[in-house]
Coordinates of C-alpha atoms in Angstrom, one line a residue:
Chain A
M1 CA 76.0 157.3 105.6
S2 CA 76.5 159.4 102.5
R3 CA 79.2 158.8 99.8
D4 CA 81.2 161.7 101.2
N5 CA 81.0 160.3 104.7
D6 CA 82.0 156.9 103.3
R7 CA 85.0 158.5 101.7
E8 CA 85.9 160.4 104.8
F9 CA 85.5 157.2 106.9
E10 CA 87.8 155.3 104.6
I11 CA 90.5 158.0 104.7
V12 CA 90.4 158.1 108.5
L13 CA 90.5 154.3 108.6
R14 CA 93.5 154.2 106.2
E15 CA 95.3 156.9 108.2
T16 CA 94.6 155.0 111.4
L17 CA 96.0 151.8 110.0
E18 CA 99.0 153.6 108.6
G19 CA 99.4 155.1 112.1
F20 CA 100.2 151.7 113.6
D21 CA 103.7 152.7 113.1
G22 CA 106.5 154.6 114.8
T23 CA 107.8 151.4 116.3
Q24 CA 111.2 150.2 115.1
P25 CA 111.6 146.4 115.4
P26 CA 113.9 145.3 118.2
V27 CA 117.5 145.0 117.0
E28 CA 117.7 141.4 118.0
L29 CA 114.5 140.4 116.0
A30 CA 116.5 138.4 113.5
S31 CA 118.5 136.5 116.0
R32 CA 115.4 135.8 118.1
A33 CA 113.6 134.5 115.0
L34 CA 116.6 132.3 114.1
G35 CA 116.7 131.0 117.7
Q36 CA 113.0 130.2 117.5
S37 CA 113.4 128.4 114.2
R38 CA 116.2 126.3 115.7
R39 CA 113.9 125.4 118.6
I40 CA 111.0 124.5 116.2
R41 CA 113.4 122.3 114.2
R42 CA 114.7 120.6 117.4
A43 CA 111.1 120.0 118.6
R44 CA 110.2 118.5 115.2
R45 CA 113.2 116.2 115.4
L46 CA 112.3 115.2 118.9
A47 CA 108.7 114.6 117.9
T48 CA 109.9 112.4 115.0
G49 CA 112.3 110.6 117.3
A50 CA 109.6 110.0 119.9
A51 CA 107.2 108.7 117.2
L52 CA 110.0 106.4 116.0
L53 CA 110.7 105.2 119.5
A54 CA 107.0 104.6 120.0
A55 CA 106.8 102.7 116.7
V56 CA 109.9 100.6 117.6
A57 CA 108.4 99.9 121.0
A58 CA 105.1 98.9 119.5
C59 CA 107.0 96.3 117.4
V60 CA 109.6 95.2 120.0
V61 CA 107.5 95.0 123.1
P62 CA 105.0 92.4 121.7
Y63 CA 108.0 90.6 120.2
K64 CA 109.8 90.5 123.6
L65 CA 106.6 89.4 125.3
M66 CA 106.2 86.6 122.8
Q67 CA 109.8 85.6 123.3
E68 CA 109.2 85.4 127.0
M69 CA 106.1 83.4 126.5
K70 CA 108.0 81.2 124.2
A71 CA 111.1 80.8 126.3
P72 CA 109.6 78.5 129.0
Q73 CA 108.1 76.3 126.3
Q74 CA 111.5 75.9 124.7
R75 CA 113.0 74.6 127.9
P76 CA 113.1 70.9 128.1
A77 CA 110.3 69.9 130.3
A78 CA 108.6 66.6 130.7
T79 CA 105.2 68.0 131.0
S80 CA 105.4 70.5 128.3
Q81 CA 104.7 70.1 124.6
A82 CA 107.1 72.3 122.6
T83 CA 105.3 74.5 120.2
S84 CA 106.8 77.1 117.9
L85 CA 105.3 80.6 118.0
P86 CA 106.0 82.7 115.0
G87 CA 107.4 86.1 115.9
P88 CA 106.5 89.3 114.1
A89 CA 108.6 90.2 111.1
L90 CA 111.1 92.7 112.3
S91 CA 113.9 94.0 110.2
P92 CA 116.0 97.1 110.3
G93 CA 114.2 98.2 107.2
T94 CA 110.8 98.2 108.7
G95 CA 108.7 100.9 106.9
P96 CA 106.4 103.5 108.3
Q97 CA 103.0 102.8 109.8
L98 CA 100.4 103.2 107.0
D99 CA 96.8 103.7 107.8
R100 CA 94.1 102.9 105.3
F101 CA 90.6 104.4 105.2
Q102 CA 87.6 104.3 102.8
I103 CA 85.0 106.9 101.8
E104 CA 81.7 106.6 99.8
D105 CA 82.2 103.9 97.2
G106 CA 85.9 103.9 97.5
A107 CA 86.8 107.3 96.0
W108 CA 85.2 110.7 95.7
E109 CA 84.7 111.4 92.0
I110 CA 83.3 114.2 89.7
G111 CA 83.3 114.3 86.0
G112 CA 85.8 111.4 85.6
W113 CA 88.2 112.9 88.1
R114 CA 88.7 111.6 91.7
A115 CA 90.3 113.0 94.8
A116 CA 93.9 111.9 94.5
G117 CA 94.8 112.7 98.1
W118 CA 96.6 115.6 99.7
S119 CA 100.1 116.7 100.7
S120 CA 100.0 118.3 104.1
D121 CA 103.3 120.1 103.8
D122 CA 103.5 119.9 107.5
P123 CA 105.8 117.5 109.4
A124 CA 103.1 117.1 112.1
Q125 CA 100.4 116.0 109.7
N126 CA 100.0 112.9 107.5
S127 CA 99.6 113.2 103.8
I128 CA 96.9 111.1 101.9
V129 CA 97.1 109.0 98.8
Y130 CA 94.4 107.1 96.9
L131 CA 95.2 103.4 96.1
P132 CA 92.9 102.3 93.2
A133 CA 93.8 98.7 93.6
E134 CA 92.5 98.7 97.2
K135 CA 89.8 101.3 96.6
S136 CA 91.0 103.0 99.7
Y137 CA 92.9 106.0 100.9
L138 CA 96.2 105.7 102.6
R139 CA 97.6 108.1 105.3
V140 CA 101.4 108.3 105.1
P141 CA 103.6 110.0 107.7
Y142 CA 105.3 112.4 105.3
M143 CA 104.8 116.1 104.4
G144 CA 104.1 115.2 100.8
A145 CA 102.9 112.2 98.8
R146 CA 101.8 111.7 95.2
R147 CA 101.1 108.3 93.6
S148 CA 102.3 107.6 90.1
P149 CA 99.4 107.8 87.6
A150 CA 100.7 104.5 86.2
G151 CA 101.0 102.4 89.3
S152 CA 101.1 102.2 93.0
E153 CA 104.5 103.8 93.7
I154 CA 104.2 107.0 95.8
A155 CA 106.7 109.8 95.6
V156 CA 107.1 111.1 99.2
Y157 CA 109.0 113.9 100.9
G158 CA 109.6 114.4 104.6
S159 CA 110.9 117.2 106.8
G160 CA 114.5 115.9 106.6
A161 CA 114.4 115.4 110.4
R162 CA 115.9 112.0 109.9
P163 CA 119.2 112.1 108.0
G164 CA 118.9 110.6 104.5
E165 CA 115.1 110.5 104.6
L166 CA 114.1 113.6 102.7
S167 CA 112.7 112.3 99.4
G168 CA 112.0 108.9 98.1
F169 CA 109.5 106.4 96.7
L170 CA 107.2 104.4 98.9
D171 CA 105.8 101.0 98.0
P172 CA 102.5 100.8 99.8
A173 CA 102.5 97.0 99.5
T174 CA 105.7 96.6 101.6
S175 CA 105.8 100.0 103.4
Q176 CA 109.4 100.2 102.2
V177 CA 110.8 103.6 101.0
R178 CA 113.7 103.8 98.6
W179 CA 115.3 107.1 99.7
M180 CA 117.1 109.4 97.3
S181 CA 120.4 110.8 98.3
S182 CA 120.1 114.3 96.7
T183 CA 117.1 115.6 94.8
A184 CA 114.2 116.9 96.9
L185 CA 110.8 116.0 95.6
M186 CA 109.0 118.9 97.2
D187 CA 107.4 120.3 94.1
A188 CA 107.6 117.2 92.0
T189 CA 105.0 116.3 89.5
W190 CA 104.6 113.0 87.7
S191 CA 104.7 112.8 84.0
P192 CA 101.3 111.8 82.5
D193 CA 102.7 108.3 81.8
G194 CA 103.9 108.0 85.4
K195 CA 107.5 107.2 84.3
R196 CA 109.3 110.4 85.3
L197 CA 109.0 113.2 87.8
L198 CA 109.6 116.8 87.1
V199 CA 111.2 118.9 89.9
S200 CA 111.4 122.7 89.8
S201 CA 114.4 124.3 91.6
L202 CA 113.1 127.5 93.0
R203 CA 116.4 129.3 93.2
G204 CA 118.0 131.8 91.1
P205 CA 116.9 134.4 88.6
T206 CA 116.7 131.8 85.8
G207 CA 115.2 128.4 85.9
T208 CA 116.5 125.0 86.8
F209 CA 114.6 121.8 86.7
S210 CA 115.3 118.1 87.2
I211 CA 113.8 114.9 85.7
V212 CA 113.9 112.0 88.1
D213 CA 113.7 108.4 87.1
P214 CA 111.8 106.5 89.9
V215 CA 113.3 103.2 88.9
T216 CA 117.0 104.1 89.0
L217 CA 116.5 107.1 91.3
E218 CA 118.8 109.0 88.8
S219 CA 118.2 112.8 88.5
R220 CA 119.1 114.8 85.5
Q221 CA 119.4 118.6 85.9
F222 CA 118.4 121.1 83.2
K223 CA 119.2 124.8 83.2
V224 CA 117.4 127.4 81.0
T225 CA 118.6 130.9 80.5
V226 CA 115.3 132.7 80.1
P227 CA 114.1 134.7 83.1
C228 CA 111.0 133.0 84.4
A229 CA 108.0 134.2 86.5
R230 CA 108.2 134.4 90.2
L231 CA 109.1 131.0 91.5
C232 CA 110.3 129.6 88.1
R233 CA 108.0 126.7 88.3
F234 CA 108.1 124.2 85.5
F235 CA 105.2 121.9 84.4
W236 CA 104.7 119.1 82.0
H237 CA 103.5 120.0 78.6
P238 CA 100.4 117.9 77.8
N239 CA 102.5 115.8 75.4
G240 CA 104.3 114.4 78.5
R241 CA 107.7 114.8 76.9
D242 CA 108.4 118.6 77.1
V243 CA 108.2 121.0 80.0
V244 CA 106.9 124.5 80.0
V245 CA 107.5 127.7 82.0
T246 CA 106.2 131.2 81.8
A247 CA 109.1 133.3 80.4
T248 CA 109.2 136.9 81.7
T249 CA 111.1 140.1 81.3
P250 CA 113.5 140.9 84.2
S251 CA 110.7 143.1 85.5
R252 CA 108.5 140.0 85.5
E253 CA 106.2 140.9 82.6
P254 CA 105.1 137.7 80.9
L255 CA 106.5 137.2 77.5
G256 CA 104.9 133.8 76.7
I257 CA 105.0 130.2 77.6
D258 CA 108.3 128.6 76.7
V259 CA 108.4 124.9 75.8
F260 CA 111.7 123.0 76.5
P261 CA 112.6 119.6 75.3
T262 CA 114.0 117.1 77.8
D263 CA 116.1 115.0 75.4
Q264 CA 118.6 117.6 74.3
G265 CA 121.2 118.0 77.0
P266 CA 121.5 119.9 80.2
E267 CA 121.0 123.4 78.8
P268 CA 118.1 123.1 76.4
K269 CA 116.9 125.9 74.2
A270 CA 113.2 126.6 74.0
K271 CA 111.8 124.8 71.0
T272 CA 108.8 127.3 70.8
R273 CA 107.3 130.1 72.7
L274 CA 103.5 130.0 72.9
P275 CA 102.0 133.4 72.7
V276 CA 100.0 133.2 76.0
K277 CA 101.3 136.2 78.0
A278 CA 100.1 134.9 81.4
Y279 CA 101.4 132.9 84.3
V280 CA 100.7 129.2 83.8
E281 CA 100.8 127.5 87.2
D282 CA 99.5 124.0 86.9
G283 CA 100.2 120.9 84.8
T284 CA 96.5 120.2 84.6
A285 CA 95.6 123.6 83.2
W286 CA 95.6 122.4 79.5
S287 CA 92.5 121.2 77.7
P288 CA 92.9 117.6 76.4
D289 CA 93.2 118.8 72.8
G290 CA 95.8 121.4 73.8
K291 CA 93.6 124.2 72.4
Y292 CA 93.1 126.0 75.7
V293 CA 95.2 126.7 78.8
V294 CA 94.2 128.3 82.1
A295 CA 96.7 130.8 83.4
N296 CA 96.8 133.9 85.7
S297 CA 96.5 137.1 83.8
E298 CA 98.2 139.0 86.7
P299 CA 101.1 137.8 88.9
D300 CA 98.7 137.1 91.8
G301 CA 95.5 136.1 90.2
K302 CA 92.7 136.8 87.8
P303 CA 92.9 133.5 86.0
M304 CA 91.6 133.3 82.4
V305 CA 91.1 130.7 79.8
Y306 CA 93.5 131.4 76.9
E307 CA 93.5 130.1 73.4
V308 CA 97.0 128.6 73.1
A309 CA 97.5 129.2 69.3
T310 CA 96.7 132.9 69.4
G311 CA 97.3 133.7 73.1
S312 CA 93.9 135.4 73.1
P313 CA 92.0 135.5 76.4
V314 CA 88.7 133.7 76.0
A315 CA 86.9 134.2 79.4
A316 CA 87.6 134.7 83.1
V317 CA 87.7 131.6 85.3
P318 CA 85.2 131.8 88.1
G319 CA 85.9 130.6 91.7
Q320 CA 88.8 130.8 94.1
K321 CA 91.9 128.8 93.7
A322 CA 90.7 128.7 90.1
L323 CA 94.1 127.8 88.8
T324 CA 93.4 124.4 90.2
T325 CA 91.6 123.3 87.1
Y326 CA 90.9 119.9 85.6
W327 CA 89.4 119.5 82.1
I328 CA 86.5 117.1 81.8
D329 CA 86.6 117.4 78.0
N330 CA 87.7 119.9 75.5
A331 CA 85.0 122.4 76.4
T332 CA 84.5 121.9 80.2
Y333 CA 86.7 122.2 83.2
L334 CA 86.4 121.8 86.9
T335 CA 87.5 124.5 89.4
F336 CA 88.0 124.4 93.1
S337 CA 86.2 126.8 95.4
R338 CA 84.8 127.0 99.0
N339 CA 81.3 127.2 100.3
D340 CA 80.6 130.0 102.8
D341 CA 80.9 127.3 105.5
G342 CA 84.5 126.7 104.3
H343 CA 83.9 123.3 102.7
G344 CA 85.7 122.8 99.5
R345 CA 83.9 121.8 96.3
Y346 CA 84.6 121.3 92.6
T347 CA 82.3 122.9 90.0
A348 CA 82.2 122.4 86.2
H349 CA 82.3 125.4 83.9
R350 CA 82.2 125.8 80.1
V351 CA 85.0 127.6 78.4
D352 CA 83.1 130.8 78.6
G353 CA 82.9 130.5 82.3
T354 CA 79.2 129.6 82.6
P355 CA 78.5 126.7 85.1
T356 CA 77.2 123.5 83.6
G357 CA 75.3 122.6 86.7
L358 CA 77.7 119.8 87.8
S359 CA 79.1 120.6 91.2
K360 CA 80.1 118.5 94.2
V361 CA 81.2 119.1 97.7
L362 CA 84.3 117.3 98.9
P363 CA 83.7 114.5 101.5
A364 CA 84.2 115.3 105.2
E365 CA 87.7 113.8 105.2
F366 CA 88.8 116.4 102.7
A367 CA 86.4 119.2 103.4
W368 CA 88.9 121.6 105.0
L369 CA 92.0 120.7 103.0
S370 CA 93.3 123.3 100.6
P371 CA 92.7 122.5 97.0
V372 CA 92.6 118.7 97.0
P373 CA 94.3 117.5 93.8
L374 CA 92.4 115.3 91.4
E375 CA 93.5 112.5 89.2
K376 CA 91.9 110.7 86.3
A377 CA 89.6 108.0 87.5
G378 CA 89.4 104.6 85.9
Chain B
M1 CA 121.4 127.6 108.5
E2 CA 124.7 128.4 106.9
P3 CA 126.4 131.6 108.0
S4 CA 125.9 133.3 104.6
A5 CA 122.2 132.4 104.7
E6 CA 121.9 133.8 108.2
A7 CA 123.5 137.0 107.1
E8 CA 121.1 137.2 104.2
F9 CA 118.2 136.5 106.6
T10 CA 119.3 139.1 109.1
R11 CA 119.7 141.7 106.3
F12 CA 116.1 140.9 105.2
V13 CA 114.8 141.4 108.7
T14 CA 116.7 144.7 109.1
E15 CA 115.2 146.0 105.8
R16 CA 111.7 144.7 106.2
G17 CA 111.2 144.4 110.0
A18 CA 109.6 147.8 110.5
S19 CA 107.0 147.2 107.7
L20 CA 106.2 143.7 109.0
L21 CA 105.9 145.0 112.5
R22 CA 103.4 147.7 111.4
I23 CA 101.2 145.0 109.8
G24 CA 101.6 142.9 113.0
Y25 CA 100.7 145.9 115.1
A26 CA 97.6 146.6 113.0
L27 CA 96.6 143.0 113.2
T28 CA 97.1 142.4 116.9
G29 CA 96.6 145.9 118.3
S30 CA 99.5 145.4 120.7
R31 CA 103.2 146.0 120.2
A32 CA 104.2 143.0 122.2
A33 CA 101.8 140.7 120.4
A34 CA 102.9 142.2 117.1
E35 CA 106.6 141.4 117.9
D36 CA 105.6 137.8 118.9
L37 CA 103.6 137.4 115.6
V38 CA 106.4 138.8 113.4
Q39 CA 109.0 136.7 115.2
T40 CA 107.0 133.5 114.8
A41 CA 106.4 134.2 111.2
L42 CA 110.1 135.0 110.6
A43 CA 111.1 131.8 112.5
K44 CA 108.9 129.7 110.2
T45 CA 110.3 131.6 107.2
A46 CA 113.8 130.8 108.4
L47 CA 113.0 127.1 108.4
K48 CA 112.2 127.4 104.7
W49 CA 114.7 130.0 103.8
R50 CA 116.8 127.7 101.7
R51 CA 113.9 126.9 99.4
L52 CA 112.3 130.3 99.2
D53 CA 112.6 132.5 96.1
R54 CA 114.1 135.7 97.4
R55 CA 111.7 137.9 95.4
G56 CA 108.7 136.4 97.2
V57 CA 110.0 136.3 100.8
D58 CA 108.2 139.4 102.0
A59 CA 104.9 138.1 100.7
Y60 CA 105.6 134.8 102.3
V61 CA 106.2 136.3 105.7
R62 CA 103.0 138.3 105.5
Q63 CA 101.1 135.2 104.5
V64 CA 102.5 133.3 107.5
M65 CA 101.5 136.2 109.7
Y66 CA 97.9 136.2 108.5
H67 CA 97.7 132.5 108.9
E68 CA 99.2 132.5 112.4
H69 CA 96.9 135.3 113.4
V70 CA 93.7 133.6 112.0
S71 CA 94.8 130.3 113.5
W72 CA 95.0 131.9 116.8
W73 CA 91.5 133.2 116.3
R74 CA 90.3 129.7 115.3
R75 CA 91.8 128.2 118.5
L76 CA 90.2 131.0 120.5
R77 CA 86.8 130.4 118.8
N78 CA 86.9 126.8 119.7
R79 CA 87.1 127.7 123.3
R80 CA 85.0 130.8 123.4
E81 CA 84.7 133.7 121.0
T82 CA 85.2 137.0 122.8
T83 CA 83.7 139.7 120.6
V84 CA 82.4 143.0 122.0
P85 CA 79.1 143.8 120.3
E86 CA 78.7 147.1 122.1
L87 CA 81.7 149.3 122.4
P88 CA 82.1 150.9 125.8
E89 CA 82.2 154.7 126.2
T90 CA 85.7 155.9 125.6
A91 CA 87.0 159.0 127.2
L92 CA 88.5 161.2 124.5
P93 CA 91.6 163.2 125.1
D94 CA 91.7 166.9 124.1
G95 CA 92.9 167.6 120.6
T96 CA 91.7 167.8 117.0
D97 CA 88.7 165.9 115.7
A98 CA 90.8 163.9 113.4
T99 CA 93.1 162.8 116.2
A100 CA 90.1 161.9 118.3
L101 CA 88.6 159.9 115.5
R102 CA 91.8 158.0 115.0
L103 CA 92.1 157.2 118.6
V104 CA 88.6 155.9 118.8
L105 CA 89.1 154.0 115.6
T106 CA 92.3 152.5 116.9
E107 CA 90.5 151.3 120.0
A108 CA 87.6 150.0 117.9
L109 CA 90.1 148.1 115.7
R110 CA 91.7 146.5 118.7
R111 CA 88.3 145.3 119.8
L112 CA 87.5 143.6 116.4
P113 CA 87.8 139.8 116.4
P114 CA 91.1 138.8 114.8
R115 CA 89.6 137.6 111.5
Q116 CA 87.7 140.8 111.0
R117 CA 90.7 142.8 111.8
A118 CA 92.8 140.7 109.4
V119 CA 90.3 141.5 106.6
I120 CA 90.4 145.2 107.4
V121 CA 94.2 145.3 107.4
L122 CA 94.4 143.4 104.1
R123 CA 91.8 145.5 102.4
Y124 CA 92.8 149.0 103.7
L125 CA 96.5 148.7 104.7
E126 CA 97.7 146.3 102.0
D127 CA 95.1 147.4 99.5
L128 CA 94.2 143.9 98.4
S129 CA 91.0 143.1 96.5
E130 CA 88.3 140.9 98.1
H131 CA 89.4 138.0 96.0
Q132 CA 93.1 138.5 97.0
V133 CA 92.0 138.7 100.7
A134 CA 90.1 135.5 100.3
E135 CA 93.1 133.8 98.8
R136 CA 95.4 135.0 101.6
L137 CA 93.0 133.9 104.4
G138 CA 91.9 130.7 102.7
C139 CA 88.2 131.5 102.8
S140 CA 85.5 132.5 100.3
T141 CA 85.0 136.0 98.9
G142 CA 81.5 135.9 100.5
T143 CA 83.1 135.4 103.9
V144 CA 85.5 138.3 103.3
A145 CA 82.6 140.5 102.2
S146 CA 80.5 139.6 105.3
Q147 CA 83.5 139.9 107.7
A148 CA 84.4 143.3 106.2
S149 CA 80.8 144.5 106.4
R150 CA 80.5 143.6 110.0
A151 CA 83.8 145.1 110.9
L152 CA 83.1 148.3 109.1
T153 CA 79.7 148.6 110.8
K154 CA 81.4 148.3 114.2
L155 CA 84.0 150.9 113.2
R156 CA 81.4 153.3 111.9
T157 CA 79.3 152.9 115.0
A158 CA 82.4 153.7 117.1
M159 CA 83.1 156.8 115.0
E160 CA 79.5 158.0 115.1
G161 CA 79.8 158.3 118.8
V162 CA 82.5 160.9 118.3
A163 CA 81.4 162.8 115.3

């Protein structure tokens, strides 16, 4: 087909697609959608309730059976030797069922980073967390789960189907969760030292973020007055003390990356604006020496490596989901992509975007999950 | 959902419903299926309404629509993929060539497997790049390119029968 024919074909195709029109939505579309959302919510609650009942039954039934077995032995009987059978530990605070599994030599690793787990963001699916002390992965029945880089405590969030159980901290040793009363940990990220969590509030034209202390469960809220990009997502500065956000004009043109202190009251002023006019979207986007940062050059993509001091773009970042970057050293980073068969992999690139040759497909357990977050190994 | 949020959600659906329905229609090829798809996507959006940034709601609904559509395709594929390698002869109504071409193309679009149709809709109705399509559908750019190539070949073949 000639170029003219190609052009003509494209025009007809576009007209045809535009022509899927002339149909006004039914007037009750919104109310039907709202009704369906209520049904989904009810179904989720029922499913959670059923799972809870099953879990309780799984605990109570053997206990009852043992009690019944024990009962005749406790009756005074001349022919029976009384023996005490220990019952299962059952308390009102019994935690969730946690399922451990292992892969390879304990964890999947590349370039000093290992698969940290995965947050399903789906009430019907478990999330996964790596436990270094046990060299195993843990399935937890929550929509999100991220372990502290400094210890074993896991920040979890659920669907809110059970009152009071939206966000909290899970101790994998005891299966107990300390639930928080207010702050949702949906987009929480641990500070590099694992002592605090940063939570972005995605509402409003300007940004609000909270810092949560996992020991006291206290949450401090901060409000900044600079318009911020799209979802106003805040990330830890590599120094682990400050937080950053891409500041934009009201029309969402990036102005630079603002750095906010977290020790100067609830309405901090930016202590500096880095000249990188791009959308930073990941706390791991910074090279270890702070010289480079990976950020989207356009609102919806085209990630580039930028020199932080000058804001100059250095090179495009190859691969899809490329904002999911982890720096191996000051000159090499890993990016997530997918093979043609859909399996995820991480590949190492130099700052100029050329591959180093280091590349590894994720294990079967993680192959289909959307970018699997990594954490420092060792 | 609180009454004020419901009112806001209803206003959004009133403003954007027709546009979403057109995408749904182009994706599914059927008005009824399009309404189901849009309604499901809106229901899932309503569940997250409180947490969504209002500036990104439209993009979020479309994202859910594409995922729902392709998920349906995956479920179907697990049972039995129903593609039509050879398009049947289609009787053309009287009218201009362009109208005839569009009718044939509409029919050919309906016969594309859902994932190929999603790629075509994203590329030519929403004007996204291959990279952006890959992001939306959660696959590689290579997959997008191959799906688009197969789809365009089928559509061209259908048109050649008319021209």
